[in-house]
Amino acid sequence: MLLTLKMEAALNQDRTHFTHQEDYLVAQAAMFELTGIESCAMTMTFALYELAKQPLLQARLRAEIRQTLGEALDITYDKVQGMHYLAMIVDETLRKYPNVPILERECTPINKKRFVALRPYADCFVRRGMPVYISNLAIHHDPQYWPEPSRFDPERFSPENRKLHMPMSYLPFGAGPHNCIGMAIAQVQIKLGLIHFLRTHRVEICEKTVDNIEFDRKFLLLSNQSDIYLSVERCL
C-alpha cells in the first residue's frame, strides 16, 4: 500500500492540495498509532478475558496452537491461516467487541439524485451529503441477527454457521470500498499476539476480574472503562 501511494505521489505533480501544518501531520501519525496498535491490543485483551472465563475454549485453542506449531520456532503465514479455531475466536471477539463501535459514512446517491428513499425498511429519505452513522456495536448485539448476543460463542463463525449470517450483520471493519484498509494486517497482528502468548501461557479469572466489561464512552475506539485483571500462568 505504501509503495502504491509513493508511486501515485510521484505521478501527481500538482501539490497545491498538500498541507504542511504540524497539527495535521501529528494527527495522521496518531491515527496510525491508534488504529494500528491500540485497536489490536484491545482486541487481544478482550479475547483473553473471554478465554479466561471459558477454560474449555482456551484449552481447545491452545491445543490447536501446539498441534500446528509443534516444536518449531518459526511461525509462518500459512500456519497462522491454518488455525481455523483461532480465526473463529478472533471473529467472535470482534463481533462482541468491535474496535470502532460507530461507522461514519456520507450519503452519495447514484444518478445525481438529491435523495435516497429507505423504503421498505423505513418511511424516510436521506438527502445527498447527509452524514450517516451506523452503530455496528448495536448490530452485533441485535438478537435478530445474533441469538444470545452477550454470550461469547466462537461456533457462530464455524464454516457451517457462517453461511447463515445475514448480509451486513457483521461489520467490525466496515464494508464496501471504504472499509478498513488495515483489516488484513490487523487480523494477522491479533492472531500472532494470541499465538505467542497462549503458546506458553494460560489465563484465568481472579478475584479482581470484573463480571462484565463497561466501556469508556469518551474514547474513540471501544475500550474498557476500568482495568481488566487476569491471572497468568506460564506453562511450557
mmCIF file of C-alpha atoms in Angstrom:
data_model
loop_
_atom_site.group_PDB
_atom_site.id
_atom_site.type_symbol
_atom_site.label_atom_id
_atom_site.label_comp_id
_atom_site.label_asym_id
_atom_site.label_seq_id
_atom_site.Cartn_x
_atom_site.Cartn_y
_atom_site.Cartn_z
ATOM 1 C CA MET A 1 0.000 0.000 0.000
ATOM 2 C CA LEU A 2 2.816 2.427 0.869
ATOM 3 C CA LEU A 3 4.571 1.699 -2.429
ATOM 4 C CA THR A 4 1.344 2.417 -4.302
ATOM 5 C CA LEU A 5 0.908 5.735 -2.519
ATOM 6 C CA LYS A 6 4.511 6.650 -3.270
ATOM 7 C CA MET A 7 4.049 5.916 -6.974
ATOM 8 C CA GLU A 8 0.834 7.934 -7.093
ATOM 9 C CA ALA A 9 2.548 10.851 -5.390
ATOM 10 C CA ALA A 10 5.393 10.763 -7.922
ATOM 11 C CA LEU A 11 2.936 10.897 -10.808
ATOM 12 C CA ASN A 12 0.908 13.704 -9.276
ATOM 13 C CA GLN A 13 2.809 16.947 -9.893
ATOM 14 C CA ASP A 14 0.017 19.173 -8.577
ATOM 15 C CA ARG A 15 0.921 19.711 -4.946
ATOM 16 C CA THR A 16 -1.368 22.650 -4.258
ATOM 17 C CA HIS A 17 -3.661 20.442 -2.172
ATOM 18 C CA PHE A 18 -0.864 19.372 0.165
ATOM 19 C CA THR A 19 -0.677 20.838 3.641
ATOM 20 C CA HIS A 20 2.375 21.084 5.868
ATOM 21 C CA GLN A 21 0.627 22.052 9.054
ATOM 22 C CA GLU A 22 2.288 20.388 12.002
ATOM 23 C CA ASP A 23 -1.022 19.548 13.683
ATOM 24 C CA TYR A 24 -2.190 17.712 10.567
ATOM 25 C CA LEU A 25 0.972 15.599 10.414
ATOM 26 C CA VAL A 26 0.792 14.790 14.115
ATOM 27 C CA ALA A 27 -2.870 13.814 13.757
ATOM 28 C CA GLN A 28 -2.049 11.432 10.910
ATOM 29 C CA ALA A 29 0.729 9.777 12.912
ATOM 30 C CA ALA A 30 -1.522 9.495 15.951
ATOM 31 C CA MET A 31 -4.254 7.878 13.861
ATOM 32 C CA PHE A 32 -1.858 5.207 12.577
ATOM 33 C CA GLU A 33 -0.739 4.562 16.152
ATOM 34 C CA LEU A 34 -4.281 4.420 17.497
ATOM 35 C CA THR A 35 -5.818 2.238 14.805
ATOM 36 C CA GLY A 36 -2.777 0.106 14.034
ATOM 37 C CA ILE A 37 -1.571 -0.757 17.526
ATOM 38 C CA GLU A 38 -4.074 0.236 20.203
ATOM 39 C CA SER A 39 -7.038 -1.426 18.482
ATOM 40 C CA CYS A 40 -5.198 -4.745 18.088
ATOM 41 C CA ALA A 41 -4.057 -4.646 21.716
ATOM 42 C CA MET A 42 -7.619 -4.083 22.914
ATOM 43 C CA THR A 43 -8.949 -6.946 20.786
ATOM 44 C CA MET A 44 -6.323 -9.297 22.242
ATOM 45 C CA THR A 45 -7.260 -8.121 25.735
ATOM 46 C CA PHE A 46 -10.953 -8.813 25.160
ATOM 47 C CA ALA A 47 -10.144 -12.231 23.665
ATOM 48 C CA LEU A 48 -8.015 -13.247 26.660
ATOM 49 C CA TYR A 49 -10.724 -12.001 29.015
ATOM 50 C CA GLU A 50 -13.330 -14.223 27.347
ATOM 51 C CA LEU A 51 -10.956 -17.203 27.196
ATOM 52 C CA ALA A 52 -10.201 -16.825 30.898
ATOM 53 C CA LYS A 53 -13.929 -17.039 31.623
ATOM 54 C CA GLN A 54 -14.312 -20.161 29.463
ATOM 55 C CA PRO A 55 -11.368 -22.520 30.131
ATOM 56 C CA LEU A 56 -12.629 -25.190 27.719
ATOM 57 C CA LEU A 57 -12.458 -22.769 24.805
ATOM 58 C CA GLN A 58 -8.989 -21.717 25.869
ATOM 59 C CA ALA A 59 -7.827 -25.332 26.131
ATOM 60 C CA ARG A 60 -9.093 -26.080 22.633
ATOM 61 C CA LEU A 61 -7.327 -23.035 21.209
ATOM 62 C CA ARG A 62 -4.050 -23.810 22.980
ATOM 63 C CA ALA A 63 -4.238 -27.382 21.692
ATOM 64 C CA GLU A 64 -4.662 -26.109 18.128
ATOM 65 C CA ILE A 65 -1.682 -23.782 18.523
ATOM 66 C CA ARG A 66 0.570 -26.526 19.898
ATOM 67 C CA GLN A 67 -0.563 -29.039 17.304
ATOM 68 C CA THR A 68 0.010 -26.628 14.426
ATOM 69 C CA LEU A 69 3.394 -25.316 15.548
ATOM 70 C CA GLY A 70 4.836 -28.342 17.307
ATOM 71 C CA GLU A 71 8.403 -27.650 18.423
ATOM 72 C CA ALA A 72 9.100 -25.293 15.536
ATOM 73 C CA LEU A 73 10.267 -21.822 16.488
ATOM 74 C CA ASP A 74 9.192 -20.132 13.276
ATOM 75 C CA ILE A 75 5.589 -19.088 12.713
ATOM 76 C CA THR A 76 4.718 -18.785 9.044
ATOM 77 C CA TYR A 77 1.759 -17.022 7.474
ATOM 78 C CA ASP A 78 0.389 -20.340 6.215
ATOM 79 C CA LYS A 79 0.486 -21.802 9.720
ATOM 80 C CA VAL A 80 -1.400 -18.827 11.105
ATOM 81 C CA GLN A 81 -4.037 -19.068 8.393
ATOM 82 C CA GLY A 82 -4.372 -22.787 9.057
ATOM 83 C CA MET A 83 -5.533 -22.224 12.650
ATOM 84 C CA HIS A 84 -9.258 -22.208 11.985
ATOM 85 C CA TYR A 85 -10.393 -22.192 15.618
ATOM 86 C CA LEU A 86 -8.138 -19.197 16.274
ATOM 87 C CA ALA A 87 -9.900 -17.390 13.421
ATOM 88 C CA MET A 88 -13.263 -18.227 14.990
ATOM 89 C CA ILE A 89 -12.086 -16.836 18.341
ATOM 90 C CA VAL A 90 -10.886 -13.593 16.753
ATOM 91 C CA ASP A 91 -14.052 -13.161 14.686
ATOM 92 C CA GLU A 92 -16.296 -13.687 17.704
ATOM 93 C CA THR A 93 -14.206 -11.251 19.747
ATOM 94 C CA LEU A 94 -14.615 -8.614 17.033
ATOM 95 C CA ARG A 95 -18.339 -9.304 16.945
ATOM 96 C CA LYS A 96 -18.817 -8.770 20.644
ATOM 97 C CA TYR A 97 -16.199 -6.014 20.893
ATOM 98 C CA PRO A 98 -15.907 -4.186 17.534
ATOM 99 C CA ASN A 99 -12.952 -1.788 17.617
ATOM 100 C CA VAL A 100 -14.926 1.066 16.092
ATOM 101 C CA PRO A 101 -18.450 0.969 17.568
ATOM 102 C CA ILE A 102 -19.857 3.514 15.107
ATOM 103 C CA LEU A 103 -19.202 3.755 11.372
ATOM 104 C CA GLU A 104 -19.461 7.135 9.661
ATOM 105 C CA ARG A 105 -20.490 7.453 6.029
ATOM 106 C CA GLU A 106 -21.876 10.112 3.676
ATOM 107 C CA CYS A 107 -24.949 9.708 1.501
ATOM 108 C CA THR A 108 -23.887 9.764 -2.161
ATOM 109 C CA PRO A 109 -26.901 8.844 -4.320
ATOM 110 C CA ILE A 110 -26.273 7.488 -7.797
ATOM 111 C CA ASN A 111 -27.520 9.303 -10.908
ATOM 112 C CA LYS A 112 -27.050 12.631 -9.101
ATOM 113 C CA LYS A 113 -30.279 12.213 -7.173
ATOM 114 C CA ARG A 114 -30.897 14.601 -4.291
ATOM 115 C CA PHE A 115 -32.452 11.999 -2.002
ATOM 116 C CA VAL A 116 -32.383 8.263 -1.356
ATOM 117 C CA ALA A 117 -35.544 6.508 -0.184
ATOM 118 C CA LEU A 118 -35.124 3.927 2.567
ATOM 119 C CA ARG A 119 -38.366 2.148 1.784
ATOM 120 C CA PRO A 120 -39.458 -0.537 2.503
ATOM 121 C CA TYR A 121 -37.152 -0.587 5.550
ATOM 122 C CA ALA A 122 -38.109 2.882 6.803
ATOM 123 C CA ASP A 123 -40.539 5.574 5.711
ATOM 124 C CA CYS A 124 -37.986 8.339 5.303
ATOM 125 C CA PHE A 125 -35.446 9.824 2.916
ATOM 126 C CA VAL A 126 -31.740 10.629 3.193
ATOM 127 C CA ARG A 127 -30.506 13.671 1.302
ATOM 128 C CA ARG A 128 -27.270 13.883 -0.652
ATOM 129 C CA GLY A 129 -24.299 14.820 1.510
ATOM 130 C CA MET A 130 -26.010 13.901 4.774
ATOM 131 C CA PRO A 131 -23.703 12.135 7.259
ATOM 132 C CA VAL A 132 -24.905 8.661 8.192
ATOM 133 C CA TYR A 133 -23.842 6.968 11.425
ATOM 134 C CA ILE A 134 -24.138 3.190 11.691
ATOM 135 C CA SER A 135 -23.838 1.529 15.090
ATOM 136 C CA ASN A 136 -22.171 -1.763 14.306
ATOM 137 C CA LEU A 137 -21.996 -2.356 18.065
ATOM 138 C CA ALA A 138 -25.802 -2.354 18.130
ATOM 139 C CA ILE A 139 -25.968 -4.574 15.040
ATOM 140 C CA HIS A 140 -23.502 -7.037 16.563
ATOM 141 C CA HIS A 141 -25.672 -7.262 19.679
ATOM 142 C CA ASP A 142 -29.032 -7.484 17.936
ATOM 143 C CA PRO A 143 -30.690 -10.830 18.811
ATOM 144 C CA GLN A 144 -32.413 -10.709 15.442
ATOM 145 C CA TYR A 145 -29.052 -11.483 13.856
ATOM 146 C CA TRP A 146 -27.103 -12.989 16.748
ATOM 147 C CA PRO A 147 -29.034 -15.188 19.223
ATOM 148 C CA GLU A 148 -27.903 -14.574 22.805
ATOM 149 C CA PRO A 149 -25.613 -11.753 21.658
ATOM 150 C CA SER A 150 -23.966 -11.239 25.045
ATOM 151 C CA ARG A 151 -22.728 -14.847 25.062
ATOM 152 C CA PHE A 152 -19.224 -15.424 23.695
ATOM 153 C CA ASP A 153 -19.602 -18.302 21.246
ATOM 154 C CA PRO A 154 -16.916 -18.872 18.579
ATOM 155 C CA GLU A 155 -19.108 -21.514 16.935
ATOM 156 C CA ARG A 156 -21.060 -18.659 15.361
ATOM 157 C CA PHE A 157 -18.176 -18.483 12.899
ATOM 158 C CA SER A 158 -17.784 -22.152 12.096
ATOM 159 C CA PRO A 159 -17.862 -22.912 8.349
ATOM 160 C CA GLU A 160 -21.420 -24.214 8.686
ATOM 161 C CA ASN A 161 -22.755 -21.241 10.662
ATOM 162 C CA ARG A 162 -21.033 -18.593 8.536
ATOM 163 C CA LYS A 163 -23.419 -19.488 5.727
ATOM 164 C CA LEU A 164 -26.354 -18.471 7.947
ATOM 165 C CA HIS A 165 -25.154 -14.914 8.627
ATOM 166 C CA MET A 166 -27.380 -12.131 7.370
ATOM 167 C CA PRO A 167 -25.654 -9.736 4.941
ATOM 168 C CA MET A 168 -24.180 -6.665 6.646
ATOM 169 C CA SER A 169 -24.792 -8.097 10.119
ATOM 170 C CA TYR A 170 -21.049 -8.362 10.822
ATOM 171 C CA LEU A 171 -19.135 -5.112 10.334
ATOM 172 C CA PRO A 172 -16.013 -4.995 12.531
ATOM 173 C CA PHE A 173 -14.048 -3.387 9.684
ATOM 174 C CA GLY A 174 -16.914 -1.749 7.844
ATOM 175 C CA ALA A 175 -17.886 -2.856 4.349
ATOM 176 C CA GLY A 176 -17.626 -1.805 0.738
ATOM 177 C CA PRO A 177 -14.890 0.261 -0.937
ATOM 178 C CA HIS A 178 -14.331 2.348 2.205
ATOM 179 C CA ASN A 179 -13.797 -0.496 4.643
ATOM 180 C CA CYS A 180 -10.730 -0.552 6.884
ATOM 181 C CA ILE A 181 -7.572 -0.636 4.750
ATOM 182 C CA GLY A 182 -5.689 -2.329 7.589
ATOM 183 C CA MET A 183 -8.159 -5.194 8.002
ATOM 184 C CA ALA A 184 -5.865 -7.986 6.801
ATOM 185 C CA ILE A 185 -2.780 -6.908 8.718
ATOM 186 C CA ALA A 186 -4.820 -6.208 11.863
ATOM 187 C CA GLN A 187 -6.195 -9.746 11.858
ATOM 188 C CA VAL A 188 -2.697 -11.186 11.437
ATOM 189 C CA GLN A 189 -1.359 -8.998 14.262
ATOM 190 C CA ILE A 190 -4.114 -10.118 16.624
ATOM 191 C CA LYS A 191 -3.607 -13.771 15.761
ATOM 192 C CA LEU A 192 0.167 -13.571 16.160
ATOM 193 C CA GLY A 193 -0.185 -11.908 19.545
ATOM 194 C CA LEU A 194 -2.541 -14.605 20.813
ATOM 195 C CA ILE A 195 -0.361 -17.375 19.369
ATOM 196 C CA HIS A 196 2.841 -16.133 21.014
ATOM 197 C CA PHE A 197 1.131 -15.624 24.366
ATOM 198 C CA LEU A 198 -1.056 -18.728 24.586
ATOM 199 C CA ARG A 199 1.675 -20.998 23.301
ATOM 200 C CA THR A 200 3.423 -20.715 26.657
ATOM 201 C CA HIS A 201 0.830 -19.170 28.979
ATOM 202 C CA ARG A 202 -2.653 -19.772 30.305
ATOM 203 C CA VAL A 203 -5.040 -17.141 31.668
ATOM 204 C CA GLU A 204 -7.626 -17.499 34.423
ATOM 205 C CA ILE A 205 -10.021 -15.167 36.164
ATOM 206 C CA CYS A 206 -9.033 -13.854 39.583
ATOM 207 C CA GLU A 207 -10.779 -12.106 42.447
ATOM 208 C CA LYS A 208 -10.317 -8.729 40.739
ATOM 209 C CA THR A 209 -11.739 -9.835 37.369
ATOM 210 C CA VAL A 210 -14.972 -7.992 36.565
ATOM 211 C CA ASP A 211 -18.066 -9.967 35.592
ATOM 212 C CA ASN A 212 -18.946 -7.597 32.755
ATOM 213 C CA ILE A 213 -16.874 -5.025 30.930
ATOM 214 C CA GLU A 214 -18.071 -1.418 30.956
ATOM 215 C CA PHE A 215 -16.952 0.688 28.017
ATOM 216 C CA ASP A 216 -15.323 4.106 28.137
ATOM 217 C CA ARG A 217 -17.737 6.453 26.367
ATOM 218 C CA LYS A 218 -15.126 9.164 25.984
ATOM 219 C CA PHE A 219 -12.758 7.060 23.889
ATOM 220 C CA LEU A 220 -12.904 6.928 20.093
ATOM 221 C CA LEU A 221 -12.378 3.165 19.943
ATOM 222 C CA LEU A 222 -14.214 0.567 22.005
ATOM 223 C CA SER A 223 -12.241 0.475 25.232
ATOM 224 C CA ASN A 224 -12.812 -0.808 28.738
ATOM 225 C CA GLN A 225 -13.511 1.857 31.357
ATOM 226 C CA SER A 226 -11.602 0.109 34.138
ATOM 227 C CA ASP A 227 -8.618 -2.225 34.157
ATOM 228 C CA ILE A 228 -9.080 -5.893 33.280
ATOM 229 C CA TYR A 229 -7.310 -8.171 35.730
ATOM 230 C CA LEU A 230 -6.461 -11.795 34.918
ATOM 231 C CA SER A 231 -4.265 -14.441 36.468
ATOM 232 C CA VAL A 232 -1.452 -15.575 34.147
ATOM 233 C CA GLU A 233 0.307 -18.922 34.473
ATOM 234 C CA ARG A 234 3.348 -19.930 32.473
ATOM 235 C CA CYS A 235 3.066 -23.480 31.185
ATOM 236 C CA LEU A 236 5.716 -24.831 28.809
#
